[in-house]
mmCIF file of C-alpha atoms in Angstrom:
data_model
loop_
_atom_site.group_PDB
_atom_site.id
_atom_site.type_symbol
_atom_site.label_atom_id
_atom_site.label_comp_id
_atom_site.label_asym_id
_atom_site.label_seq_id
_atom_site.Cartn_x
_atom_site.Cartn_y
_atom_site.Cartn_z
ATOM 1 C CA MET A 1 112.959 111.980 99.375
ATOM 2 C CA THR A 2 112.287 115.949 99.509
ATOM 3 C CA GLU A 3 109.663 117.345 102.109
ATOM 4 C CA GLN A 4 107.976 118.721 99.027
ATOM 5 C CA VAL A 5 104.851 117.099 98.512
ATOM 6 C CA PHE A 6 102.269 117.513 95.722
ATOM 7 C CA GLU A 7 99.066 116.784 95.242
ATOM 8 C CA ILE A 8 97.189 115.051 92.194
ATOM 9 C CA CYS A 9 93.299 115.433 92.280
ATOM 10 C CA PRO A 10 92.381 112.662 89.670
ATOM 11 C CA ILE A 11 90.686 114.093 86.456
ATOM 12 C CA GLY A 12 89.093 110.993 86.016
ATOM 13 C CA VAL A 13 88.812 106.952 86.379
ATOM 14 C CA VAL A 14 89.297 104.058 83.979
ATOM 15 C CA ARG A 15 86.053 101.927 83.551
ATOM 16 C CA SER A 16 87.564 99.079 82.335
ATOM 17 C CA THR A 17 86.781 95.003 81.963
ATOM 18 C CA ILE A 18 89.871 94.412 83.606
ATOM 19 C CA LYS A 19 88.527 93.784 87.352
ATOM 20 C CA ARG A 20 91.676 92.712 89.447
ATOM 21 C CA ARG A 21 95.361 93.650 89.390
ATOM 22 C CA GLY A 22 97.494 90.308 87.691
ATOM 23 C CA ASP A 23 94.083 89.810 85.118
ATOM 24 C CA GLY A 24 95.791 92.009 82.559
ATOM 25 C CA PRO A 25 98.669 92.123 80.353
ATOM 26 C CA LYS A 26 101.648 94.236 81.465
ATOM 27 C CA GLN A 27 101.615 96.223 78.726
ATOM 28 C CA GLY A 28 98.605 97.765 76.181
ATOM 29 C CA ARG A 29 100.205 96.041 73.428
ATOM 30 C CA GLU A 30 100.144 92.703 74.860
ATOM 31 C CA GLY A 31 96.575 92.126 74.032
ATOM 32 C CA ALA A 32 94.413 94.504 76.414
ATOM 33 C CA PRO A 33 90.977 95.529 75.685
ATOM 34 C CA ASP A 34 89.493 98.499 75.216
ATOM 35 C CA ALA A 35 88.388 100.759 77.877
ATOM 36 C CA TRP A 36 86.283 103.929 79.143
ATOM 37 C CA LEU A 37 88.286 107.019 80.041
ATOM 38 C CA GLU A 38 85.597 108.565 82.415
ATOM 39 C CA ILE A 39 86.321 112.571 82.553
ATOM 40 C CA GLU A 40 85.259 114.227 85.480
ATOM 41 C CA ASP A 41 82.923 116.820 84.700
ATOM 42 C CA ASP A 42 84.696 120.030 85.949
ATOM 43 C CA VAL A 43 87.347 119.326 83.881
ATOM 44 C CA ALA A 44 85.337 118.064 80.743
ATOM 45 C CA ASP A 45 86.167 121.413 78.646
ATOM 46 C CA GLY A 46 89.567 120.096 78.803
ATOM 47 C CA ILE A 47 89.358 117.198 76.226
ATOM 48 C CA GLU A 48 87.806 119.605 73.703
ATOM 49 C CA GLY A 49 90.155 118.716 70.440
ATOM 50 C CA ILE A 50 90.536 115.143 71.593
ATOM 51 C CA SER A 51 89.153 113.437 68.220
ATOM 52 C CA PRO A 52 88.693 109.621 67.311
ATOM 53 C CA GLY A 53 91.919 108.128 65.852
ATOM 54 C CA ASP A 54 93.974 110.301 68.021
ATOM 55 C CA SER A 55 96.787 108.836 69.661
ATOM 56 C CA VAL A 56 97.178 109.960 73.018
ATOM 57 C CA ILE A 57 99.566 109.160 76.233
ATOM 58 C CA VAL A 58 97.172 108.417 79.155
ATOM 59 C CA ILE A 59 98.598 108.830 82.418
ATOM 60 C CA THR A 60 97.300 107.132 85.622
ATOM 61 C CA TRP A 61 97.719 106.635 89.531
ATOM 62 C CA LEU A 62 98.483 103.164 89.931
ATOM 63 C CA HIS A 63 96.107 102.863 92.903
ATOM 64 C CA LEU A 64 96.839 99.583 94.059
ATOM 65 C CA ALA A 65 101.021 99.234 93.870
ATOM 66 C CA ARG A 66 103.373 99.238 96.719
ATOM 67 C CA ARG A 67 105.279 102.745 96.832
ATOM 68 C CA ASP A 68 108.013 101.054 99.584
ATOM 69 C CA GLU A 69 109.680 98.937 96.522
ATOM 70 C CA LEU A 70 113.321 100.066 95.174
ATOM 71 C CA LYS A 71 114.119 96.990 93.841
ATOM 72 C CA VAL A 72 111.707 94.215 91.819
ATOM 73 C CA HIS A 73 112.254 91.036 89.688
ATOM 74 C CA PRO A 74 111.637 92.544 86.011
ATOM 75 C CA ARG A 75 108.133 91.270 84.981
ATOM 76 C CA GLY A 76 107.830 89.646 88.452
ATOM 77 C CA ASP A 77 110.622 86.685 87.071
ATOM 78 C CA THR A 78 112.584 85.840 90.007
ATOM 79 C CA ALA A 79 114.805 84.225 87.663
ATOM 80 C CA LYS A 80 115.549 88.058 86.309
ATOM 81 C CA PRO A 81 117.764 89.531 88.695
ATOM 82 C CA LEU A 82 116.732 92.474 91.349
ATOM 83 C CA THR A 83 116.510 95.495 89.162
ATOM 84 C CA GLY A 84 116.116 99.203 90.471
ATOM 85 C CA VAL A 85 112.198 100.137 89.881
ATOM 86 C CA PHE A 86 113.470 103.069 88.077
ATOM 87 C CA ASP A 87 115.172 100.963 85.188
ATOM 88 C CA THR A 88 112.138 98.611 85.369
ATOM 89 C CA ARG A 89 108.086 99.241 84.501
ATOM 90 C CA SER A 90 107.130 97.895 87.441
ATOM 91 C CA PRO A 91 103.927 99.794 89.334
ATOM 92 C CA ASP A 92 105.645 99.599 92.511
ATOM 93 C CA ARG A 93 107.774 102.190 92.626
ATOM 94 C CA PRO A 94 107.758 105.344 95.030
ATOM 95 C CA ASN A 95 104.930 107.568 92.657
ATOM 96 C CA PRO A 96 103.179 104.857 91.381
ATOM 97 C CA ILE A 97 102.369 106.802 87.632
ATOM 98 C CA GLY A 98 101.531 104.802 84.906
ATOM 99 C CA LEU A 99 101.740 105.554 80.905
ATOM 100 C CA HIS A 100 99.865 104.402 78.309
ATOM 101 C CA ARG A 101 99.994 104.870 74.777
ATOM 102 C CA VAL A 102 96.333 103.895 73.143
ATOM 103 C CA VAL A 103 94.096 105.295 70.362
ATOM 104 C CA VAL A 104 91.212 107.088 71.237
ATOM 105 C CA ARG A 105 87.933 104.836 69.286
ATOM 106 C CA GLU A 106 85.311 106.760 70.213
ATOM 107 C CA ILE A 107 83.854 109.945 72.142
ATOM 108 C CA ALA A 108 80.526 109.748 73.668
ATOM 109 C CA GLY A 109 79.986 113.356 75.924
ATOM 110 C CA ARG A 110 82.775 113.416 78.929
ATOM 111 C CA ARG A 111 83.871 109.533 78.162
ATOM 112 C CA LEU A 112 86.550 108.566 75.702
ATOM 113 C CA ARG A 113 86.883 105.061 74.655
ATOM 114 C CA VAL A 114 90.562 104.120 74.062
ATOM 115 C CA GLY A 115 92.431 100.874 73.624
ATOM 116 C CA PRO A 116 94.238 99.059 74.298
ATOM 117 C CA LEU A 117 94.493 99.504 77.583
ATOM 118 C CA GLU A 118 95.717 97.399 80.421
ATOM 119 C CA ALA A 119 94.867 99.391 83.654
ATOM 120 C CA ILE A 120 92.178 97.973 85.722
ATOM 121 C CA ASP A 121 88.690 99.357 86.717
ATOM 122 C CA GLY A 122 88.655 102.000 89.228
ATOM 123 C CA THR A 123 92.435 103.218 88.057
ATOM 124 C CA PRO A 124 92.339 107.200 88.623
ATOM 125 C CA ILE A 125 93.375 109.167 85.554
ATOM 126 C CA VAL A 126 96.356 111.772 86.191
ATOM 127 C CA ASP A 127 96.199 113.495 82.860
ATOM 128 C CA ILE A 128 96.050 112.945 79.143
ATOM 129 C CA LYS A 129 98.069 114.338 76.684
ATOM 130 C CA PRO A 130 98.647 114.157 72.983
ATOM 131 C CA ALA A 131 101.241 111.490 71.511
ATOM 132 C CA LEU A 132 104.359 113.520 69.877
ATOM 133 C CA ASP A 133 105.084 112.533 65.697
ATOM 134 C CA GLY A 134 108.045 110.311 65.369
ATOM 135 C CA CYS A 135 109.403 107.179 67.529
ATOM 136 C CA ASP A 136 111.227 109.972 69.937
ATOM 137 C CA ASP A 137 107.772 110.211 71.474
ATOM 138 C CA ALA A 138 107.592 110.586 75.210
ATOM 139 C CA MET B 17 87.483 116.057 89.687
ATOM 140 C CA THR B 18 87.495 113.532 92.351
ATOM 141 C CA GLU B 19 87.618 114.290 95.942
ATOM 142 C CA GLN B 20 90.500 111.507 96.145
ATOM 143 C CA VAL B 21 93.688 113.400 96.390
ATOM 144 C CA PHE B 22 97.049 111.195 95.837
ATOM 145 C CA GLU B 23 100.585 112.740 97.316
ATOM 146 C CA ILE B 24 103.514 112.932 95.313
ATOM 147 C CA CYS B 25 106.946 113.004 96.798
ATOM 148 C CA PRO B 26 109.797 113.994 94.551
ATOM 149 C CA ILE B 27 112.313 111.391 93.766
ATOM 150 C CA GLY B 28 115.157 114.169 92.861
ATOM 151 C CA VAL B 29 115.247 117.433 91.222
ATOM 152 C CA VAL B 30 116.670 118.799 87.509
ATOM 153 C CA ARG B 31 120.071 120.814 88.044
ATOM 154 C CA SER B 32 119.801 122.706 84.507
ATOM 155 C CA THR B 33 121.024 125.514 82.506
ATOM 156 C CA ILE B 34 117.501 126.981 81.929
ATOM 157 C CA LYS B 35 116.922 128.668 84.951
ATOM 158 C CA ARG B 36 113.684 130.591 83.976
ATOM 159 C CA ARG B 37 110.322 129.513 82.305
ATOM 160 C CA GLY B 38 110.245 130.582 78.889
ATOM 161 C CA ASP B 39 114.268 130.223 78.660
ATOM 162 C CA GLY B 40 114.108 126.756 77.407
ATOM 163 C CA PRO B 41 112.178 124.925 73.890
ATOM 164 C CA LYS B 42 108.749 123.742 74.599
ATOM 165 C CA GLN B 43 110.297 120.433 73.821
ATOM 166 C CA GLY B 44 113.616 118.965 74.466
ATOM 167 C CA ARG B 45 114.367 117.997 70.664
ATOM 168 C CA GLU B 46 113.960 121.425 69.866
ATOM 169 C CA GLY B 47 117.405 122.033 71.022
ATOM 170 C CA ALA B 48 117.394 121.633 74.826
ATOM 171 C CA PRO B 49 120.487 121.302 76.262
ATOM 172 C CA ASP B 50 121.877 118.429 78.731
ATOM 173 C CA ALA B 51 121.079 118.406 82.445
ATOM 174 C CA TRP B 52 121.596 116.505 85.577
ATOM 175 C CA LEU B 53 119.251 114.428 87.623
ATOM 176 C CA GLU B 54 119.958 114.731 91.350
ATOM 177 C CA ILE B 55 117.792 111.557 93.036
ATOM 178 C CA GLU B 56 117.502 112.036 96.709
ATOM 179 C CA ASP B 57 119.615 109.682 98.841
ATOM 180 C CA ASP B 58 116.699 107.315 100.265
ATOM 181 C CA VAL B 59 115.823 106.527 96.609
ATOM 182 C CA ALA B 60 119.034 105.904 95.076
ATOM 183 C CA ASP B 61 118.971 102.273 94.964
ATOM 184 C CA GLY B 62 116.099 102.231 92.365
ATOM 185 C CA ILE B 63 118.658 103.733 89.793
ATOM 186 C CA GLU B 64 120.547 100.458 89.688
ATOM 187 C CA GLY B 65 120.933 98.800 86.080
ATOM 188 C CA ILE B 66 120.139 102.244 84.219
ATOM 189 C CA SER B 67 123.498 102.391 82.202
ATOM 190 C CA PRO B 68 124.699 105.335 79.485
ATOM 191 C CA GLY B 69 122.874 105.425 76.101
ATOM 192 C CA ASP B 70 119.710 103.894 77.960
ATOM 193 C CA SER B 71 116.461 105.811 76.588
ATOM 194 C CA VAL B 72 114.539 106.900 79.904
ATOM 195 C CA ILE B 73 111.308 109.058 80.193
ATOM 196 C CA VAL B 74 111.703 111.290 83.041
ATOM 197 C CA ILE B 75 108.410 112.242 84.336
ATOM 198 C CA THR B 76 108.318 115.811 86.350
ATOM 199 C CA TRP B 77 105.872 118.069 88.385
ATOM 200 C CA LEU B 78 105.687 120.906 86.245
ATOM 201 C CA HIS B 79 105.841 123.379 89.287
ATOM 202 C CA LEU B 80 105.492 126.557 87.972
ATOM 203 C CA ALA B 81 102.459 125.962 85.850
ATOM 204 C CA ARG B 82 98.934 126.962 86.362
ATOM 205 C CA ARG B 83 96.386 124.320 87.290
ATOM 206 C CA ASP B 84 93.132 126.130 86.516
ATOM 207 C CA GLU B 85 93.629 126.252 83.091
ATOM 208 C CA LEU B 86 91.198 123.912 80.969
ATOM 209 C CA LYS B 87 91.997 125.984 77.553
ATOM 210 C CA VAL B 88 95.369 127.364 76.148
ATOM 211 C CA HIS B 89 96.370 128.379 72.518
ATOM 212 C CA PRO B 90 98.331 125.831 71.360
ATOM 213 C CA ARG B 91 102.180 126.701 72.143
ATOM 214 C CA GLY B 92 101.130 129.565 73.436
ATOM 215 C CA ASP B 93 100.650 131.242 69.638
ATOM 216 C CA THR B 94 97.140 132.909 70.036
ATOM 217 C CA ALA B 95 96.322 132.414 65.992
ATOM 218 C CA LYS B 96 95.544 128.740 67.329
ATOM 219 C CA PRO B 97 92.373 128.412 68.932
ATOM 220 C CA LEU B 98 91.607 127.950 72.292
ATOM 221 C CA THR B 99 91.798 123.878 72.553
ATOM 222 C CA GLY B 100 91.387 122.003 75.649
ATOM 223 C CA VAL B 101 94.868 121.247 77.785
ATOM 224 C CA PHE B 102 94.162 117.381 77.472
ATOM 225 C CA ASP B 103 94.663 117.832 73.673
ATOM 226 C CA THR B 104 97.997 119.975 74.071
ATOM 227 C CA ARG B 105 101.372 119.932 76.023
ATOM 228 C CA SER B 106 100.985 122.862 77.906
ATOM 229 C CA PRO B 107 102.422 122.771 81.007
ATOM 230 C CA ASP B 108 99.262 124.216 82.365
ATOM 231 C CA ARG B 109 96.830 121.601 83.172
ATOM 232 C CA PRO B 110 95.068 120.253 86.266
ATOM 233 C CA ASN B 111 97.709 117.778 86.939
ATOM 234 C CA PRO B 112 101.448 119.581 85.700
ATOM 235 C CA ILE B 113 102.641 116.118 84.768
ATOM 236 C CA GLY B 114 106.022 116.606 82.216
ATOM 237 C CA LEU B 115 107.138 113.748 80.164
ATOM 238 C CA HIS B 116 110.625 113.918 78.849
ATOM 239 C CA ARG B 117 112.270 111.496 76.636
ATOM 240 C CA VAL B 118 115.945 111.362 76.922
ATOM 241 C CA VAL B 119 118.975 109.509 76.459
ATOM 242 C CA VAL B 120 121.616 108.683 79.630
ATOM 243 C CA ARG B 121 124.577 110.821 78.627
ATOM 244 C CA GLU B 122 126.958 109.808 82.053
ATOM 245 C CA ILE B 123 125.911 108.047 85.793
ATOM 246 C CA ALA B 124 127.940 109.615 88.659
ATOM 247 C CA GLY B 125 127.033 108.072 92.028
ATOM 248 C CA ARG B 126 123.380 109.094 92.467
ATOM 249 C CA ARG B 127 123.276 111.657 89.334
ATOM 250 C CA LEU B 128 122.068 110.951 85.864
ATOM 251 C CA ARG B 129 123.291 113.583 83.191
ATOM 252 C CA VAL B 130 120.618 113.319 80.358
ATOM 253 C CA GLY B 131 119.655 114.990 77.358
ATOM 254 C CA PRO B 132 118.403 116.693 75.572
ATOM 255 C CA LEU B 133 115.752 117.811 78.704
ATOM 256 C CA GLU B 134 113.497 121.001 78.454
ATOM 257 C CA ALA B 135 112.751 121.397 82.458
ATOM 258 C CA ILE B 136 114.248 124.199 83.879
ATOM 259 C CA ASP B 137 116.274 124.280 86.747
ATOM 260 C CA GLY B 138 114.855 122.608 90.370
ATOM 261 C CA THR B 139 111.999 121.359 88.650
ATOM 262 C CA PRO B 140 111.213 118.165 90.774
ATOM 263 C CA ILE B 141 111.309 114.509 89.554
ATOM 264 C CA VAL B 142 108.774 111.942 89.582
ATOM 265 C CA ASP B 143 109.874 109.042 88.069
ATOM 266 C CA ILE B 144 112.140 107.517 85.820
ATOM 267 C CA LYS B 145 111.186 104.620 83.732
ATOM 268 C CA PRO B 146 112.784 102.874 80.502
ATOM 269 C CA ALA B 147 111.487 104.010 77.447
ATOM 270 C CA LEU B 148 109.822 101.034 75.497
ATOM 271 C CA ASP B 149 111.083 99.637 71.916
ATOM 272 C CA GLY B 150 109.525 100.694 69.003
ATOM 273 C CA CYS B 151 107.426 104.084 68.241
ATOM 274 C CA ASP B 152 104.263 102.643 70.528
ATOM 275 C CA ASP B 153 106.156 103.741 72.958
ATOM 276 C CA ALA B 154 104.336 105.341 75.911
#
């Protein structure tokens, strides 16, 4: 990788009933619960404008991931051939960024209840963005 | 923000005909060109399995962004009220992560031609993920 390094400072943390890696589904749509996003006080002005009902993309840092994996069996299924991590959604990857499209259910001060979210309790939040209209959403 | 800090090590770099911030459209679908993703040699095994025609999400580090902005006028339009950055797609935000849904056009060794991509030449690449089926894609 390049020698350049950038520093991520989490803007908040996920509070979820999912406590351990492996306890939640692999994708939110696969039956994940709602969870709370606790935004840090010094960046809380950044959520102004977000409303219940909005679709947003939560970007997380998958802090329990292995960063030295370049090939994995998709969805942990050893019947599937080893595949480059950039062709999978495995949390194990050089920069373990998680993308989660969720709906905002409720806002209480600087806490947002969103769902469905498969991230585990304590997962650092990197960013939140509005989902764009249409199926070509990033 | 939390005192916890995580380090991103770019997996590659964007090579584009868009050379300066402001020269490209704000979103890829708004007329952006194709661009090359040059993947670093030591993580190039991670792209195995990606094929021309695939829809992928390229995650970038918007290295020219301002990280101290918490409110902006959406799309730089001062007629629009100041809005929290987490309710906008502004590059200016605490952790300037860019999300770009693109189609893979061509693969040449560890270089991928993709498009449309609005990121400027020299933008560091953080991650690549397959787009999920359906409109609820993250």
